[in-house]
Structures are given as structure tokens and as C-alpha cells.
Coordinates of C-alpha atoms in Angstrom, one line a residue:
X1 CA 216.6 239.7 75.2
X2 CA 216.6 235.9 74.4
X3 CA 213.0 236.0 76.5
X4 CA 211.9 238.5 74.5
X5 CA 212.8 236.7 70.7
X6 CA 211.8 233.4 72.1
X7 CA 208.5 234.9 73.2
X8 CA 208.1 236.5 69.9
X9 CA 209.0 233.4 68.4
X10 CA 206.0 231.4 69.9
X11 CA 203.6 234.6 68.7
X12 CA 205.0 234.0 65.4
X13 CA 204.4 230.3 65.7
X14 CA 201.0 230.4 67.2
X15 CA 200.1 232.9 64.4
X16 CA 201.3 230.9 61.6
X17 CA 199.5 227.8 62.8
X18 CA 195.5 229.5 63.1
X19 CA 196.2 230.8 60.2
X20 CA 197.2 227.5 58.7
X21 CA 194.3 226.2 60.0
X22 CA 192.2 228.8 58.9
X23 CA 193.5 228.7 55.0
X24 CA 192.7 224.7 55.4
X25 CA 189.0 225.3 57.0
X26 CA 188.6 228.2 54.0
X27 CA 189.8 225.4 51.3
X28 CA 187.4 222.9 52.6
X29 CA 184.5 225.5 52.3
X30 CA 185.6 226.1 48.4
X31 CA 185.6 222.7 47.8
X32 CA 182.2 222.1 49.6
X33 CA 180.7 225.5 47.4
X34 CA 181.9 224.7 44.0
X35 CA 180.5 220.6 44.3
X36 CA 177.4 222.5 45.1
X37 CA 177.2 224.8 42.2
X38 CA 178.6 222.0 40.0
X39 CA 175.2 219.7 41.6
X40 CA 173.4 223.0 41.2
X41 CA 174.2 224.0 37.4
X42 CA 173.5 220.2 36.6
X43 CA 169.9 220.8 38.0
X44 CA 169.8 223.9 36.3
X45 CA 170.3 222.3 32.8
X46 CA 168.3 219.8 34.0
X47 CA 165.2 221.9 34.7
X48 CA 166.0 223.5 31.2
X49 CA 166.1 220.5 29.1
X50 CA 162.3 219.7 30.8
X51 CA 161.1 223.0 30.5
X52 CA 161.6 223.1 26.7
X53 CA 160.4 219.6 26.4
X54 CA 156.7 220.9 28.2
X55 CA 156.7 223.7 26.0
X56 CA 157.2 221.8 22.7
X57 CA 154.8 219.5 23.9
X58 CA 152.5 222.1 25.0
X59 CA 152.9 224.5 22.0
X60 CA 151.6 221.6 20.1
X61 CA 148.6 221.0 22.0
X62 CA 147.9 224.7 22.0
X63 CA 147.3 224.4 18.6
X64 CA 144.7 222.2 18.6
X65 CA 143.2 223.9 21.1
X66 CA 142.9 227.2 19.5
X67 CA 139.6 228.1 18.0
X68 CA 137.6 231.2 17.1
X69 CA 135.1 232.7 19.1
X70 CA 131.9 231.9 19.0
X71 CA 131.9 235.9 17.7
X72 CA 134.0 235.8 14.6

């Protein structure tokens, strides 16, 4: 009986520890993802802020390119 608790015992233990170690190796993956999307949104806006800076810019120069046709 005492082989059989001490045996269950070290399955308990050995359990608890990969699982320990598997809940650290999971939290080291979050933190890796969400520095990423952090890095990722920042590009994001980044790409944004250019985008409407182009489109101001071009908007502009559309204007003075726009002319009737030859047509009208």
C-alpha cells in the first residue's frame, strides 16, 4: 500500500511539473504574440497615417489633372 501512494505520489509529481512547464512555455508564447501585434498594430497605424497623407497629396494633384475631353 505505501508502494502504491508513493508511486502515485511521483505520478502526481511528474504531472504537476510538465504541466508547470507547459503553462510557463504557453506564457512565453503570449508574451512573444501580443509584442508582435503591439509591433504589428504600430505598423498598421503607421501605414494608415502614409496612406492618407498620399491620398491628400494625390487628391490634390488629381485636380489639376482633370480636364474635359477633347469631346465636350
Amino acid at each position: 500500500m505505501a508502494n502504491d501512494l508513493s508511486a502515485q505520489l511521483v505520478d502526481v509529481q511528474t504531472q504537476l511539473t510538465f504541466q508547470e512547464d507547459m503553462l510557463n512555455a504557453l506564457n512565453e508564447r503570449v508574451v512573444a504574440q501580443d509584442l508582435e501585434l503591439r509591433n504589428l498594430r504600430r505598423t498598421i497605424e503607421l501605414l494608415h497615417e502614409q496612406m492618407k497623407q498620399k491620398n491628400t497629396a494625390g487628391e490634390e494633384s488629381l485636380l489639376v489633372g482633370i480636364e474635359r475631353p477633347p469631346h465636350y
